[in-house]
């Protein structure tokens, strides 16, 4: 391979390393130049660069809005998704500047994979997926496409899709439990998902004890992780050469590369567009839980008659909100 080719591979690595969402060891230090993390992605990227084709990247994400009204504005994509998609498109454009064939990001919307476990109706997943397609159309993203279980099994009902996915690609659940129990990297993911399930089930009208809900949330967390892994296995079978991105922080040197979905800092590593609302704060956007945005005195902005985002009061005199 030419030195020039390797330089372009490294320039692509520089760009994605700048947005890495890393699972840090306590007290560990790390930087964009980490050779373990770069080596984990280099061969795949370099294979595409040598062939002179666009670098395919898979990102299982944007499943559906959380069912918790304390977190989100509703079940459809809003400005939170739009800002995130715009960020990802801009990242692909920057890859194209250092490597002209560029990158192509496939957002593998995974709501259909586990929505029944998180109490989201199938119709809301369908509406969210249509809404995401509208977001891509509105932004004119040239480097991003959407893919979902509906594309894998067209004409099958949602429960049937999930059964087929599980039948063909299920991971070993006992091995998964062992990995969590042994305190491996999955433990943090398991805890985070358990917390989501617990919070999102405590919606108005919930009747039942906390202990039952905790137990139920822990059981369902394993199923959510198992289904997500089945989805990952299916994607790997379809796109064996794609760079594997993840919304979850990944350990140093992992085959999957954890990535931020926006330019924000690391205040809440678990906040995503579908668990939060976009808030304009002194001319900058960030994500907050819906209740926190309201409690901070945020003003709701509508677009096309639909709730879009919040503007914090201190902002009124200095910026105008998007109409
Ligand atoms: Zn590293």
PDB file of C-alpha atoms in Angstrom, residues 117-321:
ATOM      1  CA  UNK A 117     -39.627  -4.662  25.909  1.00  0.00           C
ATOM      2  CA  UNK A 118     -39.570  -0.923  26.579  1.00  0.00           C
ATOM      3  CA  UNK A 119     -43.330  -0.341  26.243  1.00  0.00           C
ATOM      4  CA  UNK A 120     -43.197   1.585  22.980  1.00  0.00           C
ATOM      5  CA  UNK A 121     -46.028   0.736  20.541  1.00  0.00           C
ATOM      6  CA  UNK A 122     -45.065  -0.505  17.082  1.00  0.00           C
ATOM      7  CA  UNK A 123     -47.018   2.392  15.537  1.00  0.00           C
ATOM      8  CA  UNK A 124     -44.771   4.845  17.387  1.00  0.00           C
ATOM      9  CA  UNK A 125     -41.688   3.086  16.005  1.00  0.00           C
ATOM     10  CA  UNK A 126     -43.152   3.311  12.490  1.00  0.00           C
ATOM     11  CA  UNK A 127     -43.977   7.002  12.930  1.00  0.00           C
ATOM     12  CA  UNK A 128     -40.507   7.686  14.345  1.00  0.00           C
ATOM     13  CA  UNK A 129     -38.838   5.918  11.402  1.00  0.00           C
ATOM     14  CA  UNK A 130     -40.928   7.948   8.944  1.00  0.00           C
ATOM     15  CA  UNK A 131     -40.033  11.075  10.901  1.00  0.00           C
ATOM     16  CA  UNK A 132     -36.315  10.226  10.687  1.00  0.00           C
ATOM     17  CA  UNK A 133     -36.669   9.791   6.956  1.00  0.00           C
ATOM     18  CA  UNK A 134     -38.266  13.281   6.839  1.00  0.00           C
ATOM     19  CA  UNK A 135     -35.342  14.687   8.856  1.00  0.00           C
ATOM     20  CA  UNK A 136     -32.832  13.259   6.361  1.00  0.00           C
ATOM     21  CA  UNK A 137     -34.859  14.653   3.466  1.00  0.00           C
ATOM     22  CA  UNK A 138     -35.168  18.089   5.048  1.00  0.00           C
ATOM     23  CA  UNK A 139     -31.440  18.288   5.765  1.00  0.00           C
ATOM     24  CA  UNK A 140     -30.544  16.852   2.359  1.00  0.00           C
ATOM     25  CA  UNK A 141     -28.018  14.450   3.862  1.00  0.00           C
ATOM     26  CA  UNK A 142     -25.926  12.964   1.055  1.00  0.00           C
ATOM     27  CA  UNK A 143     -23.885  10.641   3.297  1.00  0.00           C
ATOM     28  CA  UNK A 144     -26.496   9.076   5.583  1.00  0.00           C
ATOM     29  CA  UNK A 145     -29.145   6.448   5.003  1.00  0.00           C
ATOM     30  CA  UNK A 146     -31.569   4.620   7.268  1.00  0.00           C
ATOM     31  CA  UNK A 147     -31.937   0.896   7.741  1.00  0.00           C
ATOM     32  CA  UNK A 148     -34.267  -1.012  10.039  1.00  0.00           C
ATOM     33  CA  UNK A 149     -35.725  -4.434  10.716  1.00  0.00           C
ATOM     34  CA  UNK A 150     -38.556  -3.427   8.370  1.00  0.00           C
ATOM     35  CA  UNK A 151     -36.005  -3.426   5.524  1.00  0.00           C
ATOM     36  CA  UNK A 152     -34.724  -6.873   6.509  1.00  0.00           C
ATOM     37  CA  UNK A 153     -38.113  -8.575   6.635  1.00  0.00           C
ATOM     38  CA  UNK A 154     -40.493  -6.626   4.407  1.00  0.00           C
ATOM     39  CA  UNK A 155     -44.093  -7.737   4.611  1.00  0.00           C
ATOM     40  CA  UNK A 156     -43.624  -9.419   7.994  1.00  0.00           C
ATOM     41  CA  UNK A 157     -45.537  -8.191  11.059  1.00  0.00           C
ATOM     42  CA  UNK A 158     -43.363  -6.632  13.811  1.00  0.00           C
ATOM     43  CA  UNK A 159     -43.602  -9.562  16.237  1.00  0.00           C
ATOM     44  CA  UNK A 160     -42.696 -11.917  13.391  1.00  0.00           C
ATOM     45  CA  UNK A 161     -39.667  -9.774  12.492  1.00  0.00           C
ATOM     46  CA  UNK A 162     -38.419  -9.962  16.073  1.00  0.00           C
ATOM     47  CA  UNK A 163     -38.944 -13.732  16.178  1.00  0.00           C
ATOM     48  CA  UNK A 164     -36.970 -14.212  12.952  1.00  0.00           C
ATOM     49  CA  UNK A 165     -34.182 -11.941  14.168  1.00  0.00           C
ATOM     50  CA  UNK A 166     -33.915 -13.908  17.414  1.00  0.00           C
ATOM     51  CA  UNK A 167     -34.096 -17.286  15.676  1.00  0.00           C
ATOM     52  CA  UNK A 168     -31.264 -16.429  13.282  1.00  0.00           C
ATOM     53  CA  UNK A 169     -28.947 -14.194  15.313  1.00  0.00           C
ATOM     54  CA  UNK A 170     -29.551 -14.555  19.067  1.00  0.00           C
ATOM     55  CA  UNK A 171     -26.475 -14.400  21.286  1.00  0.00           C
ATOM     56  CA  UNK A 172     -25.943 -16.832  24.167  1.00  0.00           C
ATOM     57  CA  UNK A 173     -27.915 -15.194  27.017  1.00  0.00           C
ATOM     58  CA  UNK A 174     -26.161 -17.220  29.721  1.00  0.00           C
ATOM     59  CA  UNK A 175     -22.756 -16.038  28.455  1.00  0.00           C
ATOM     60  CA  UNK A 176     -24.116 -12.504  28.444  1.00  0.00           C
ATOM     61  CA  UNK A 177     -25.219 -12.834  32.093  1.00  0.00           C
ATOM     62  CA  UNK A 178     -21.795 -14.224  33.048  1.00  0.00           C
ATOM     63  CA  UNK A 179     -20.117 -11.276  31.366  1.00  0.00           C
ATOM     64  CA  UNK A 180     -22.241  -8.791  33.324  1.00  0.00           C
ATOM     65  CA  UNK A 181     -21.717 -10.670  36.597  1.00  0.00           C
ATOM     66  CA  UNK A 182     -17.969 -10.735  36.122  1.00  0.00           C
ATOM     67  CA  UNK A 183     -17.982  -6.936  35.950  1.00  0.00           C
ATOM     68  CA  UNK A 184     -16.812  -6.693  32.332  1.00  0.00           C
ATOM     69  CA  UNK A 185     -17.507  -3.772  29.988  1.00  0.00           C
ATOM     70  CA  UNK A 186     -21.119  -4.920  29.609  1.00  0.00           C
ATOM     71  CA  UNK A 187     -21.838  -4.153  33.254  1.00  0.00           C
ATOM     72  CA  UNK A 188     -22.006  -0.400  32.638  1.00  0.00           C
ATOM     73  CA  UNK A 189     -24.330  -0.890  29.678  1.00  0.00           C
ATOM     74  CA  UNK A 190     -26.512  -3.245  31.717  1.00  0.00           C
ATOM     75  CA  UNK A 191     -26.749  -0.718  34.550  1.00  0.00           C
ATOM     76  CA  UNK A 192     -27.560   2.134  32.174  1.00  0.00           C
ATOM     77  CA  UNK A 193     -30.298   0.187  30.408  1.00  0.00           C
ATOM     78  CA  UNK A 194     -31.734  -1.035  33.711  1.00  0.00           C
ATOM     79  CA  UNK A 195     -31.918   2.595  34.851  1.00  0.00           C
ATOM     80  CA  UNK A 196     -33.672   3.647  31.614  1.00  0.00           C
ATOM     81  CA  UNK A 197     -36.193   0.845  31.884  1.00  0.00           C
ATOM     82  CA  UNK A 198     -36.874   1.679  35.509  1.00  0.00           C
ATOM     83  CA  UNK A 199     -37.252   5.432  34.877  1.00  0.00           C
ATOM     84  CA  UNK A 200     -39.292   5.012  31.725  1.00  0.00           C
ATOM     85  CA  UNK A 201     -41.699   2.578  33.396  1.00  0.00           C
ATOM     86  CA  UNK A 202     -42.404   5.033  36.223  1.00  0.00           C
ATOM     87  CA  UNK A 203     -44.736   7.037  34.054  1.00  0.00           C
ATOM     88  CA  UNK A 204     -47.945   8.538  35.435  1.00  0.00           C
ATOM     89  CA  UNK A 205     -50.413   5.763  36.094  1.00  0.00           C
ATOM     90  CA  UNK A 206     -47.833   3.145  36.997  1.00  0.00           C
ATOM     91  CA  UNK A 207     -49.081   0.941  39.794  1.00  0.00           C
ATOM     92  CA  UNK A 208     -46.786  -1.532  41.474  1.00  0.00           C
ATOM     93  CA  UNK A 209     -43.961  -1.704  43.973  1.00  0.00           C
ATOM     94  CA  UNK A 210     -40.498  -0.275  43.396  1.00  0.00           C
ATOM     95  CA  UNK A 211     -38.930  -3.646  44.175  1.00  0.00           C
ATOM     96  CA  UNK A 212     -41.026  -5.386  41.514  1.00  0.00           C
ATOM     97  CA  UNK A 213     -40.198  -2.696  39.000  1.00  0.00           C
ATOM     98  CA  UNK A 214     -36.464  -2.952  39.777  1.00  0.00           C
ATOM     99  CA  UNK A 215     -36.505  -6.731  39.364  1.00  0.00           C
ATOM    100  CA  UNK A 216     -38.525  -6.496  36.171  1.00  0.00           C
ATOM    101  CA  UNK A 217     -36.181  -3.810  34.792  1.00  0.00           C
ATOM    102  CA  UNK A 218     -33.113  -5.958  35.434  1.00  0.00           C
ATOM    103  CA  UNK A 219     -34.689  -8.941  33.693  1.00  0.00           C
ATOM    104  CA  UNK A 220     -35.720  -6.873  30.678  1.00  0.00           C
ATOM    105  CA  UNK A 221     -32.286  -5.223  30.484  1.00  0.00           C
ATOM    106  CA  UNK A 222     -30.788  -8.615  29.602  1.00  0.00           C
ATOM    107  CA  UNK A 223     -33.386  -9.070  26.895  1.00  0.00           C
ATOM    108  CA  UNK A 224     -32.752  -5.586  25.480  1.00  0.00           C
ATOM    109  CA  UNK A 225     -28.987  -6.220  25.384  1.00  0.00           C
ATOM    110  CA  UNK A 226     -29.556  -9.667  23.871  1.00  0.00           C
ATOM    111  CA  UNK A 227     -31.815  -8.297  21.142  1.00  0.00           C
ATOM    112  CA  UNK A 228     -29.365  -5.459  20.438  1.00  0.00           C
ATOM    113  CA  UNK A 229     -26.600  -8.018  20.072  1.00  0.00           C
ATOM    114  CA  UNK A 230     -28.777 -10.080  17.729  1.00  0.00           C
ATOM    115  CA  UNK A 231     -29.305  -6.920  15.661  1.00  0.00           C
ATOM    116  CA  UNK A 232     -25.547  -6.312  15.709  1.00  0.00           C
ATOM    117  CA  UNK A 233     -24.925  -9.896  14.584  1.00  0.00           C
ATOM    118  CA  UNK A 234     -27.353  -9.453  11.692  1.00  0.00           C
ATOM    119  CA  UNK A 235     -25.711  -6.175  10.656  1.00  0.00           C
ATOM    120  CA  UNK A 236     -22.247  -7.757  10.813  1.00  0.00           C
ATOM    121  CA  UNK A 237     -23.469 -10.563   8.552  1.00  0.00           C
ATOM    122  CA  UNK A 238     -24.861  -8.080   6.009  1.00  0.00           C
ATOM    123  CA  UNK A 239     -21.961  -5.589   6.197  1.00  0.00           C
ATOM    124  CA  UNK A 240     -18.882  -7.503   7.364  1.00  0.00           C
ATOM    125  CA  UNK A 241     -16.495  -4.752   6.207  1.00  0.00           C
ATOM    126  CA  UNK A 242     -18.263  -1.751   7.721  1.00  0.00           C
ATOM    127  CA  UNK A 243     -16.795   0.298  10.552  1.00  0.00           C
ATOM    128  CA  UNK A 244     -18.886  -0.469  13.644  1.00  0.00           C
ATOM    129  CA  UNK A 245     -19.908   2.632  15.551  1.00  0.00           C
ATOM    130  CA  UNK A 246     -21.795   2.620  18.831  1.00  0.00           C
ATOM    131  CA  UNK A 247     -23.675   5.221  20.833  1.00  0.00           C
ATOM    132  CA  UNK A 248     -22.395   3.527  23.984  1.00  0.00           C
ATOM    133  CA  UNK A 249     -18.951   4.235  25.402  1.00  0.00           C
ATOM    134  CA  UNK A 250     -16.633   1.392  24.368  1.00  0.00           C
ATOM    135  CA  UNK A 251     -13.429   0.204  26.007  1.00  0.00           C
ATOM    136  CA  UNK A 252     -10.037   1.237  24.639  1.00  0.00           C
ATOM    137  CA  UNK A 253      -9.098  -0.803  21.592  1.00  0.00           C
ATOM    138  CA  UNK A 254     -12.551  -2.338  21.160  1.00  0.00           C
ATOM    139  CA  UNK A 255     -13.742  -3.521  17.747  1.00  0.00           C
ATOM    140  CA  UNK A 256     -16.739  -1.190  18.126  1.00  0.00           C
ATOM    141  CA  UNK A 257     -16.040   2.506  18.264  1.00  0.00           C
ATOM    142  CA  UNK A 258     -18.114   4.568  20.703  1.00  0.00           C
ATOM    143  CA  UNK A 259     -19.031   7.938  19.220  1.00  0.00           C
ATOM    144  CA  UNK A 260     -20.781  11.083  20.408  1.00  0.00           C
ATOM    145  CA  UNK A 261     -23.917  12.094  18.510  1.00  0.00           C
ATOM    146  CA  UNK A 262     -23.388  15.797  18.970  1.00  0.00           C
ATOM    147  CA  UNK A 263     -20.668  18.295  19.690  1.00  0.00           C
ATOM    148  CA  UNK A 264     -21.663  18.500  23.337  1.00  0.00           C
ATOM    149  CA  UNK A 265     -19.373  17.737  26.235  1.00  0.00           C
ATOM    150  CA  UNK A 266     -19.539  14.720  28.439  1.00  0.00           C
ATOM    151  CA  UNK A 267     -21.839  16.075  31.210  1.00  0.00           C
ATOM    152  CA  UNK A 268     -24.247  13.208  30.764  1.00  0.00           C
ATOM    153  CA  UNK A 269     -22.759  10.413  28.722  1.00  0.00           C
ATOM    154  CA  UNK A 270     -26.123   8.664  28.551  1.00  0.00           C
ATOM    155  CA  UNK A 271     -28.191  11.524  27.115  1.00  0.00           C
ATOM    156  CA  UNK A 272     -29.296  10.913  23.518  1.00  0.00           C
ATOM    157  CA  UNK A 273     -31.708  12.791  21.227  1.00  0.00           C
ATOM    158  CA  UNK A 274     -34.378  10.174  21.893  1.00  0.00           C
ATOM    159  CA  UNK A 275     -34.080  10.476  25.682  1.00  0.00           C
ATOM    160  CA  UNK A 276     -34.021  14.261  25.793  1.00  0.00           C
ATOM    161  CA  UNK A 277     -35.007  17.577  24.226  1.00  0.00           C
ATOM    162  CA  UNK A 278     -32.854  20.120  22.399  1.00  0.00           C
ATOM    163  CA  UNK A 279     -32.359  23.309  24.398  1.00  0.00           C
ATOM    164  CA  UNK A 280     -30.933  26.527  23.046  1.00  0.00           C
ATOM    165  CA  UNK A 281     -28.836  28.055  25.787  1.00  0.00           C
ATOM    166  CA  UNK A 282     -27.017  31.339  25.003  1.00  0.00           C
ATOM    167  CA  UNK A 283     -26.841  30.558  21.300  1.00  0.00           C
ATOM    168  CA  UNK A 284     -25.684  26.971  21.758  1.00  0.00           C
ATOM    169  CA  UNK A 285     -27.742  23.827  21.656  1.00  0.00           C
ATOM    170  CA  UNK A 286     -27.493  21.079  24.193  1.00  0.00           C
ATOM    171  CA  UNK A 287     -29.619  18.177  25.341  1.00  0.00           C
ATOM    172  CA  UNK A 288     -31.602  18.172  28.564  1.00  0.00           C
ATOM    173  CA  UNK A 289     -34.353  16.036  29.960  1.00  0.00           C
ATOM    174  CA  UNK A 290     -37.735  17.572  29.186  1.00  0.00           C
ATOM    175  CA  UNK A 291     -38.571  18.185  32.831  1.00  0.00           C
ATOM    176  CA  UNK A 292     -35.212  19.843  33.472  1.00  0.00           C
ATOM    177  CA  UNK A 293     -35.745  22.171  30.483  1.00  0.00           C
ATOM    178  CA  UNK A 294     -39.158  23.172  31.826  1.00  0.00           C
ATOM    179  CA  UNK A 295     -37.849  23.569  35.384  1.00  0.00           C
ATOM    180  CA  UNK A 296     -35.071  25.824  34.068  1.00  0.00           C
ATOM    181  CA  UNK A 297     -37.771  28.159  32.726  1.00  0.00           C
ATOM    182  CA  UNK A 298     -37.340  27.129  29.095  1.00  0.00           C
ATOM    183  CA  UNK A 299     -39.766  28.411  26.468  1.00  0.00           C
ATOM    184  CA  UNK A 300     -41.195  25.789  24.139  1.00  0.00           C
ATOM    185  CA  UNK A 301     -40.725  26.475  20.415  1.00  0.00           C
ATOM    186  CA  UNK A 302     -43.112  24.966  17.867  1.00  0.00           C
ATOM    187  CA  UNK A 303     -42.233  24.208  14.267  1.00  0.00           C
ATOM    188  CA  UNK A 304     -44.922  23.302  11.799  1.00  0.00           C
ATOM    189  CA  UNK A 305     -47.320  23.228  14.735  1.00  0.00           C
ATOM    190  CA  UNK A 306     -45.294  20.553  16.524  1.00  0.00           C
ATOM    191  CA  UNK A 307     -43.116  20.860  19.644  1.00  0.00           C
ATOM    192  CA  UNK A 308     -39.521  21.248  18.452  1.00  0.00           C
ATOM    193  CA  UNK A 309     -37.212  22.389  21.257  1.00  0.00           C
ATOM    194  CA  UNK A 310     -36.766  24.789  24.175  1.00  0.00           C
ATOM    195  CA  UNK A 311     -35.068  28.150  24.481  1.00  0.00           C
ATOM    196  CA  UNK A 312     -33.731  29.141  27.884  1.00  0.00           C
ATOM    197  CA  UNK A 313     -34.972  32.503  29.121  1.00  0.00           C
ATOM    198  CA  UNK A 314     -31.527  34.125  29.402  1.00  0.00           C
ATOM    199  CA  UNK A 315     -31.313  33.719  25.660  1.00  0.00           C
ATOM    200  CA  UNK A 316     -34.254  35.859  24.601  1.00  0.00           C
ATOM    201  CA  UNK A 317     -32.411  39.119  24.119  1.00  0.00           C
ATOM    202  CA  UNK A 318     -29.346  37.701  22.378  1.00  0.00           C
ATOM    203  CA  UNK A 319     -30.532  35.161  19.827  1.00  0.00           C
ATOM    204  CA  UNK A 320     -33.563  34.404  17.758  1.00  0.00           C
ATOM    205  CA  UNK A 321     -34.933  30.894  17.698  1.00  0.00           C
TER     206      UNK A 321
END
